[in-house]
Amino acid sequence: AQSVAQPEDQVNVAEGNPLTVKCTYSVSGNPYLFWYVQYPNRGLQFLLKYITGDNLVKGSYGFEAEFNKSQTSFHLKKPSALVSDSALYFCAVTLPGERQLTFGSGTQLTVLP
Amino acid sequence: KAGVTQTPRYLIKTRGQQVTLSCSPISGHRSVSWYQQTPGQGLQFLFEYFSETQRNKGNFPGRFSGRQFSNSRSEMNVSTLELGDSALYLCASSLALAETYEQYFGPGTRLTVT
């Protein structure tokens, strides 16, 4: 069975500072990894994915994530946080040939002005 | 291109009733998945439909069912509603082609069971 852990329920960062939202995963096989963001009363918006290739993946709104196979991690990063980045972030995993996403518990990111 | 649409957006039902939720995927997308989001359990996979066939099903009781039509629109039905079914139900669509695994989510249907 696959699982995703987001060890921090809440991350606070000052505007302009770099941000990191952590994600580790457990799967049997090669994972396909995703980050989604959810704003209040909205569905999930796709940010980025890792399928294969370069371990550093760039996505929407200046976000990027690094796939680390040895540490089974896929942390989300942004060099300079904006107040508008404040939202709930979810990491998710699936396997090749599947489309069932297994989500982490979510991390509430608050960017302080 | 229009996004995933879900109707209704909000629904209030009484325990024991049944409910049907609708999802229209992005044009050209053939895969539709349903997820339940609650504060306690987080996001949980319900089922996925592709070409009118259920391909995968999560760990939910048989009260939860779905179907997909030839135009890829999908419906989800919950019978004999329980208080614990109160949740945000999210629909997601995907092209379902190799290396295009990202799913695009609708705004959700907020179901409240009283």
PDB file of C-alpha atoms in Angstrom:
ATOM      1  CA  ALA A   1       0.000   0.000   0.000  1.00  0.00           C
ATOM      2  CA  GLN A   2       1.182   3.480  -0.727  1.00  0.00           C
ATOM      3  CA  SER A   3       1.220   6.353   1.730  1.00  0.00           C
ATOM      4  CA  VAL A   4       2.226   9.985   1.933  1.00  0.00           C
ATOM      5  CA  ALA A   5       3.348  11.892   5.007  1.00  0.00           C
ATOM      6  CA  GLN A   6       3.313  15.630   5.418  1.00  0.00           C
ATOM      7  CA  PRO A   7       4.941  16.007   8.823  1.00  0.00           C
ATOM      8  CA  GLU A   8       3.983  19.659   9.370  1.00  0.00           C
ATOM      9  CA  ASP A   9       0.344  20.621   9.784  1.00  0.00           C
ATOM     10  CA  GLN A  10       1.287  24.299   9.701  1.00  0.00           C
ATOM     11  CA  VAL A  11       4.150  26.247   8.171  1.00  0.00           C
ATOM     12  CA  ASN A  12       4.598  29.966   8.749  1.00  0.00           C
ATOM     13  CA  VAL A  13       7.024  32.038   6.737  1.00  0.00           C
ATOM     14  CA  ALA A  14       7.619  35.743   6.253  1.00  0.00           C
ATOM     15  CA  GLU A  15       6.884  37.294   2.873  1.00  0.00           C
ATOM     16  CA  GLY A  16       9.989  37.350   0.713  1.00  0.00           C
ATOM     17  CA  ASN A  17      11.627  34.454   2.542  1.00  0.00           C
ATOM     18  CA  PRO A  18      12.084  31.017   0.980  1.00  0.00           C
ATOM     19  CA  LEU A  19       9.503  28.400   1.843  1.00  0.00           C
ATOM     20  CA  THR A  20       9.610  24.620   2.075  1.00  0.00           C
ATOM     21  CA  VAL A  21       6.682  22.264   2.537  1.00  0.00           C
ATOM     22  CA  LYS A  22       7.811  18.731   3.306  1.00  0.00           C
ATOM     23  CA  CYS A  23       6.535  15.474   1.861  1.00  0.00           C
ATOM     24  CA  THR A  24       7.744  11.896   2.165  1.00  0.00           C
ATOM     25  CA  TYR A  25       6.201   8.881   0.516  1.00  0.00           C
ATOM     26  CA  SER A  26       6.108   5.121   0.707  1.00  0.00           C
ATOM     27  CA  VAL A  27       5.315   3.007  -2.361  1.00  0.00           C
ATOM     28  CA  SER A  28       6.251  -0.286  -3.923  1.00  0.00           C
ATOM     29  CA  GLY A  29       7.708   0.707  -7.232  1.00  0.00           C
ATOM     30  CA  ASN A  30       8.474   3.957  -9.002  1.00  0.00           C
ATOM     31  CA  PRO A  31       6.222   6.739  -7.767  1.00  0.00           C
ATOM     32  CA  TYR A  32       4.499   9.462  -9.668  1.00  0.00           C
ATOM     33  CA  LEU A  33       4.352  12.468  -7.345  1.00  0.00           C
ATOM     34  CA  PHE A  34       2.203  15.576  -7.331  1.00  0.00           C
ATOM     35  CA  TRP A  35       1.615  18.785  -5.436  1.00  0.00           C
ATOM     36  CA  TYR A  36      -1.772  20.438  -5.269  1.00  0.00           C
ATOM     37  CA  VAL A  37      -2.933  23.642  -3.577  1.00  0.00           C
ATOM     38  CA  GLN A  38      -6.359  24.343  -2.144  1.00  0.00           C
ATOM     39  CA  TYR A  39      -7.729  27.793  -1.420  1.00  0.00           C
ATOM     40  CA  PRO A  40     -10.740  28.233   0.898  1.00  0.00           C
ATOM     41  CA  ASN A  41     -13.991  26.928  -0.580  1.00  0.00           C
ATOM     42  CA  ARG A  42     -12.213  25.820  -3.748  1.00  0.00           C
ATOM     43  CA  GLY A  43     -11.159  22.553  -5.289  1.00  0.00           C
ATOM     44  CA  LEU A  44      -7.561  21.475  -5.655  1.00  0.00           C
ATOM     45  CA  GLN A  45      -5.310  23.177  -8.164  1.00  0.00           C
ATOM     46  CA  PHE A  46      -2.475  21.251  -9.784  1.00  0.00           C
ATOM     47  CA  LEU A  47       0.977  22.766  -9.114  1.00  0.00           C
ATOM     48  CA  LEU A  48       3.518  20.303 -10.439  1.00  0.00           C
ATOM     49  CA  LYS A  49       4.367  16.647 -10.976  1.00  0.00           C
ATOM     50  CA  TYR A  50       7.283  14.275 -11.073  1.00  0.00           C
ATOM     51  CA  ILE A  51       6.918  11.389 -13.484  1.00  0.00           C
ATOM     52  CA  THR A  52      10.448  10.702 -14.661  1.00  0.00           C
ATOM     53  CA  GLY A  53      13.584  12.539 -15.700  1.00  0.00           C
ATOM     54  CA  ASP A  54      15.125  15.534 -13.954  1.00  0.00           C
ATOM     55  CA  ASN A  55      14.747  15.347 -10.197  1.00  0.00           C
ATOM     56  CA  LEU A  56      14.058  19.086  -9.959  1.00  0.00           C
ATOM     57  CA  VAL A  57      10.591  19.871 -11.226  1.00  0.00           C
ATOM     58  CA  LYS A  58       9.319  23.380 -11.858  1.00  0.00           C
ATOM     59  CA  GLY A  59       5.640  24.194 -11.690  1.00  0.00           C
ATOM     60  CA  SER A  60       3.105  26.953 -11.536  1.00  0.00           C
ATOM     61  CA  TYR A  61       3.466  30.262  -9.659  1.00  0.00           C
ATOM     62  CA  GLY A  62       7.224  29.868  -9.153  1.00  0.00           C
ATOM     63  CA  PHE A  63       7.000  26.639  -7.159  1.00  0.00           C
ATOM     64  CA  GLU A  64       9.420  23.788  -7.600  1.00  0.00           C
ATOM     65  CA  ALA A  65       9.982  20.400  -6.003  1.00  0.00           C
ATOM     66  CA  GLU A  66      12.898  18.024  -5.766  1.00  0.00           C
ATOM     67  CA  PHE A  67      12.448  14.283  -6.051  1.00  0.00           C
ATOM     68  CA  ASN A  68      14.893  12.457  -3.783  1.00  0.00           C
ATOM     69  CA  LYS A  69      14.640   8.716  -4.250  1.00  0.00           C
ATOM     70  CA  SER A  70      17.075   7.780  -1.490  1.00  0.00           C
ATOM     71  CA  GLN A  71      15.190   9.845   1.074  1.00  0.00           C
ATOM     72  CA  THR A  72      11.772   9.088  -0.485  1.00  0.00           C
ATOM     73  CA  SER A  73      10.975  12.767  -0.359  1.00  0.00           C
ATOM     74  CA  PHE A  74       9.361  15.315  -2.632  1.00  0.00           C
ATOM     75  CA  HIS A  75       9.576  18.664  -0.844  1.00  0.00           C
ATOM     76  CA  LEU A  76       7.864  21.719  -2.309  1.00  0.00           C
ATOM     77  CA  LYS A  77       9.901  24.917  -2.445  1.00  0.00           C
ATOM     78  CA  LYS A  78       9.676  28.517  -3.515  1.00  0.00           C
ATOM     79  CA  PRO A  79      12.563  31.003  -3.358  1.00  0.00           C
ATOM     80  CA  SER A  80      10.470  33.986  -2.286  1.00  0.00           C
ATOM     81  CA  ALA A  81       7.072  33.573  -0.621  1.00  0.00           C
ATOM     82  CA  LEU A  82       4.084  35.794  -1.328  1.00  0.00           C
ATOM     83  CA  VAL A  83       1.154  36.495   0.985  1.00  0.00           C
ATOM     84  CA  SER A  84      -1.064  35.120  -1.788  1.00  0.00           C
ATOM     85  CA  ASP A  85       0.696  31.733  -1.445  1.00  0.00           C
ATOM     86  CA  SER A  86      -1.144  31.221   1.846  1.00  0.00           C
ATOM     87  CA  ALA A  87      -3.249  28.109   1.322  1.00  0.00           C
ATOM     88  CA  LEU A  88      -3.512  24.393   2.068  1.00  0.00           C
ATOM     89  CA  TYR A  89      -0.962  22.262   0.220  1.00  0.00           C
ATOM     90  CA  PHE A  90      -1.297  18.572  -0.530  1.00  0.00           C
ATOM     91  CA  CYS A  91       1.293  16.097  -1.687  1.00  0.00           C
ATOM     92  CA  ALA A  92       0.002  13.037  -3.552  1.00  0.00           C
ATOM     93  CA  VAL A  93       1.380   9.827  -5.028  1.00  0.00           C
ATOM     94  CA  THR A  94       0.256   7.256  -7.537  1.00  0.00           C
ATOM     95  CA  LEU A  95       1.833   4.414  -9.468  1.00  0.00           C
ATOM     96  CA  PRO A  96       2.359   3.942 -13.202  1.00  0.00           C
ATOM     97  CA  GLY A  97      -0.852   2.760 -14.820  1.00  0.00           C
ATOM     98  CA  GLU A  98      -2.975   3.987 -11.918  1.00  0.00           C
ATOM     99  CA  ARG A  99      -4.864   7.211 -11.457  1.00  0.00           C
ATOM    100  CA  GLN A 100      -5.909   6.733  -7.852  1.00  0.00           C
ATOM    101  CA  LEU A 101      -4.149   9.460  -5.906  1.00  0.00           C
ATOM    102  CA  THR A 102      -3.111   8.888  -2.312  1.00  0.00           C
ATOM    103  CA  PHE A 103      -2.884  12.234  -0.542  1.00  0.00           C
ATOM    104  CA  GLY A 104      -0.987  13.447   2.443  1.00  0.00           C
ATOM    105  CA  SER A 105      -2.858  15.109   5.284  1.00  0.00           C
ATOM    106  CA  GLY A 106      -2.092  18.584   4.012  1.00  0.00           C
ATOM    107  CA  THR A 107       0.042  21.469   5.240  1.00  0.00           C
ATOM    108  CA  GLN A 108      -1.438  24.883   5.936  1.00  0.00           C
ATOM    109  CA  LEU A 109       1.002  27.493   4.674  1.00  0.00           C
ATOM    110  CA  THR A 110       0.701  30.993   6.062  1.00  0.00           C
ATOM    111  CA  VAL A 111       2.857  33.742   4.606  1.00  0.00           C
ATOM    112  CA  LEU A 112       3.081  36.687   6.960  1.00  0.00           C
ATOM    113  CA  PRO A 113       3.344  40.215   5.550  1.00  0.00           C
TER     114      PRO A 113
ATOM    115  CA  LYS B   1     -11.298  25.493 -22.195  1.00  0.00           C
ATOM    116  CA  ALA B   2     -13.857  25.149 -19.414  1.00  0.00           C
ATOM    117  CA  GLY B   3     -12.764  23.436 -16.227  1.00  0.00           C
ATOM    118  CA  VAL B   4     -14.366  20.621 -14.310  1.00  0.00           C
ATOM    119  CA  THR B   5     -17.854  21.531 -13.186  1.00  0.00           C
ATOM    120  CA  GLN B   6     -19.768  19.997 -10.327  1.00  0.00           C
ATOM    121  CA  THR B   7     -23.410  20.392  -9.441  1.00  0.00           C
ATOM    122  CA  PRO B   8     -24.865  21.222  -7.082  1.00  0.00           C
ATOM    123  CA  ARG B   9     -22.257  23.186  -5.143  1.00  0.00           C
ATOM    124  CA  TYR B  10     -24.070  22.863  -1.840  1.00  0.00           C
ATOM    125  CA  LEU B  11     -26.541  20.295  -0.609  1.00  0.00           C
ATOM    126  CA  ILE B  12     -28.321  19.656   2.663  1.00  0.00           C
ATOM    127  CA  LYS B  13     -29.912  16.270   3.202  1.00  0.00           C
ATOM    128  CA  THR B  14     -31.451  14.363   6.068  1.00  0.00           C
ATOM    129  CA  ARG B  15     -30.097  11.129   7.457  1.00  0.00           C
ATOM    130  CA  GLY B  16     -31.529   8.148   5.569  1.00  0.00           C
ATOM    131  CA  GLN B  17     -32.078  10.011   2.318  1.00  0.00           C
ATOM    132  CA  GLN B  18     -30.104   9.477  -0.842  1.00  0.00           C
ATOM    133  CA  VAL B  19     -28.230  11.994  -2.966  1.00  0.00           C
ATOM    134  CA  THR B  20     -26.827  12.219  -6.480  1.00  0.00           C
ATOM    135  CA  LEU B  21     -23.907  14.462  -7.367  1.00  0.00           C
ATOM    136  CA  SER B  22     -22.888  15.346 -10.895  1.00  0.00           C
ATOM    137  CA  CYS B  23     -19.536  16.027 -12.509  1.00  0.00           C
ATOM    138  CA  SER B  24     -18.725  17.243 -16.017  1.00  0.00           C
ATOM    139  CA  PRO B  25     -15.061  16.755 -16.913  1.00  0.00           C
ATOM    140  CA  ILE B  26     -12.875  18.958 -19.035  1.00  0.00           C
ATOM    141  CA  SER B  27     -13.664  18.467 -22.701  1.00  0.00           C
ATOM    142  CA  GLY B  28     -11.654  15.546 -24.070  1.00  0.00           C
ATOM    143  CA  HIS B  29     -10.938  14.035 -20.681  1.00  0.00           C
ATOM    144  CA  ARG B  30     -12.125  10.450 -20.416  1.00  0.00           C
ATOM    145  CA  SER B  31     -11.185   9.604 -16.853  1.00  0.00           C
ATOM    146  CA  VAL B  32     -13.216  10.853 -13.903  1.00  0.00           C
ATOM    147  CA  SER B  33     -12.301  10.192 -10.282  1.00  0.00           C
ATOM    148  CA  TRP B  34     -14.190  11.021  -7.106  1.00  0.00           C
ATOM    149  CA  TYR B  35     -12.705  11.923  -3.747  1.00  0.00           C
ATOM    150  CA  GLN B  36     -14.184  12.630  -0.333  1.00  0.00           C
ATOM    151  CA  GLN B  37     -12.606  15.341   1.789  1.00  0.00           C
ATOM    152  CA  THR B  38     -13.304  15.573   5.526  1.00  0.00           C
ATOM    153  CA  PRO B  39     -11.397  17.288   8.343  1.00  0.00           C
ATOM    154  CA  GLY B  40     -10.832  13.979  10.104  1.00  0.00           C
ATOM    155  CA  GLN B  41      -9.969  11.628   7.245  1.00  0.00           C
ATOM    156  CA  GLY B  42      -8.528  14.078   4.753  1.00  0.00           C
ATOM    157  CA  LEU B  43      -8.782  13.309   1.053  1.00  0.00           C
ATOM    158  CA  GLN B  44      -9.846   9.779   0.273  1.00  0.00           C
ATOM    159  CA  PHE B  45     -10.311   8.123  -3.102  1.00  0.00           C
ATOM    160  CA  LEU B  46     -13.810   6.859  -3.839  1.00  0.00           C
ATOM    161  CA  PHE B  47     -13.684   5.490  -7.386  1.00  0.00           C
ATOM    162  CA  GLU B  48     -12.514   6.124 -10.920  1.00  0.00           C
ATOM    163  CA  TYR B  49     -14.383   5.749 -14.179  1.00  0.00           C
ATOM    164  CA  PHE B  50     -12.891   5.475 -17.636  1.00  0.00           C
ATOM    165  CA  SER B  51     -14.904   4.898 -20.787  1.00  0.00           C
ATOM    166  CA  GLU B  52     -18.029   4.204 -18.730  1.00  0.00           C
ATOM    167  CA  THR B  53     -16.310   1.470 -16.707  1.00  0.00           C
ATOM    168  CA  GLN B  54     -15.318   1.596 -13.074  1.00  0.00           C
ATOM    169  CA  ARG B  55     -11.584   0.950 -13.055  1.00  0.00           C
ATOM    170  CA  ASN B  56     -10.798   1.324  -9.416  1.00  0.00           C
ATOM    171  CA  LYS B  57     -12.655   1.652  -6.149  1.00  0.00           C
ATOM    172  CA  GLY B  58     -11.574   2.899  -2.766  1.00  0.00           C
ATOM    173  CA  ASN B  59     -12.462   1.537   0.635  1.00  0.00           C
ATOM    174  CA  PHE B  60     -15.986   2.831   0.973  1.00  0.00           C
ATOM    175  CA  PRO B  61     -19.223   0.941   1.687  1.00  0.00           C
ATOM    176  CA  GLY B  62     -21.570  -0.118  -1.075  1.00  0.00           C
ATOM    177  CA  ARG B  63     -23.826   2.843  -0.280  1.00  0.00           C
ATOM    178  CA  PHE B  64     -21.430   4.841  -2.417  1.00  0.00           C
ATOM    179  CA  SER B  65     -21.798   4.180  -6.117  1.00  0.00           C
ATOM    180  CA  GLY B  66     -21.190   5.925  -9.372  1.00  0.00           C
ATOM    181  CA  ARG B  67     -21.486   5.773 -13.084  1.00  0.00           C
ATOM    182  CA  GLN B  68     -20.134   7.419 -16.186  1.00  0.00           C
ATOM    183  CA  PHE B  69     -21.995   8.287 -19.328  1.00  0.00           C
ATOM    184  CA  SER B  70     -20.851   8.114 -22.943  1.00  0.00           C
ATOM    185  CA  ASN B  71     -20.032  11.837 -22.909  1.00  0.00           C
ATOM    186  CA  SER B  72     -17.708  11.201 -19.905  1.00  0.00           C
ATOM    187  CA  ARG B  73     -19.984  13.006 -17.465  1.00  0.00           C
ATOM    188  CA  SER B  74     -20.175  11.178 -14.176  1.00  0.00           C
ATOM    189  CA  GLU B  75     -22.587  10.903 -11.313  1.00  0.00           C
ATOM    190  CA  MET B  76     -22.014   9.738  -7.783  1.00  0.00           C
ATOM    191  CA  ASN B  77     -24.808   8.407  -5.609  1.00  0.00           C
ATOM    192  CA  VAL B  78     -24.908   7.922  -1.876  1.00  0.00           C
ATOM    193  CA  SER B  79     -27.844   6.004  -0.450  1.00  0.00           C
ATOM    194  CA  THR B  80     -29.082   5.861   3.134  1.00  0.00           C
ATOM    195  CA  LEU B  81     -27.110   8.922   4.157  1.00  0.00           C
ATOM    196  CA  GLU B  82     -25.340   8.968   7.498  1.00  0.00           C
ATOM    197  CA  LEU B  83     -24.115  11.964   9.469  1.00  0.00           C
ATOM    198  CA  GLY B  84     -20.539  10.906   8.711  1.00  0.00           C
ATOM    199  CA  ASP B  85     -21.142  11.346   4.995  1.00  0.00           C
ATOM    200  CA  SER B  86     -21.021  15.099   5.479  1.00  0.00           C
ATOM    201  CA  ALA B  87     -18.021  16.139   3.419  1.00  0.00           C
ATOM    202  CA  LEU B  88     -16.715  17.982   0.403  1.00  0.00           C
ATOM    203  CA  TYR B  89     -16.975  15.659  -2.586  1.00  0.00           C
ATOM    204  CA  LEU B  90     -14.442  16.427  -5.269  1.00  0.00           C
ATOM    205  CA  CYS B  91     -14.457  15.242  -8.833  1.00  0.00           C
ATOM    206  CA  ALA B  92     -11.289  15.168 -10.924  1.00  0.00           C
ATOM    207  CA  SER B  93     -10.779  14.562 -14.610  1.00  0.00           C
ATOM    208  CA  SER B  94      -7.744  13.411 -16.541  1.00  0.00           C
ATOM    209  CA  LEU B  95      -6.729  12.766 -20.110  1.00  0.00           C
ATOM    210  CA  ALA B  96      -5.627   9.309 -18.972  1.00  0.00           C
ATOM    211  CA  LEU B  97      -2.775   9.199 -21.459  1.00  0.00           C
ATOM    212  CA  ALA B  98       0.792   8.117 -20.742  1.00  0.00           C
ATOM    213  CA  GLU B  99       2.728  10.691 -18.710  1.00  0.00           C
ATOM    214  CA  THR B 100      -0.237  12.986 -18.382  1.00  0.00           C
ATOM    215  CA  TYR B 101      -1.264  11.769 -15.005  1.00  0.00           C
ATOM    216  CA  GLU B 102      -2.232  15.096 -13.519  1.00  0.00           C
ATOM    217  CA  GLN B 103      -5.845  15.337 -12.519  1.00  0.00           C
ATOM    218  CA  TYR B 104      -7.852  18.520 -12.631  1.00  0.00           C
ATOM    219  CA  PHE B 105     -10.310  19.047  -9.840  1.00  0.00           C
ATOM    220  CA  GLY B 106     -13.682  20.702  -9.769  1.00  0.00           C
ATOM    221  CA  PRO B 107     -14.779  23.087  -7.006  1.00  0.00           C
ATOM    222  CA  GLY B 108     -16.556  20.289  -5.165  1.00  0.00           C
ATOM    223  CA  THR B 109     -20.015  19.666  -3.753  1.00  0.00           C
ATOM    224  CA  ARG B 110     -20.410  20.428  -0.071  1.00  0.00           C
ATOM    225  CA  LEU B 111     -22.817  17.846   1.358  1.00  0.00           C
ATOM    226  CA  THR B 112     -24.258  18.362   4.812  1.00  0.00           C
ATOM    227  CA  VAL B 113     -26.264  15.542   6.367  1.00  0.00           C
ATOM    228  CA  THR B 114     -28.502  16.502   9.293  1.00  0.00           C
TER     229      THR B 114
END
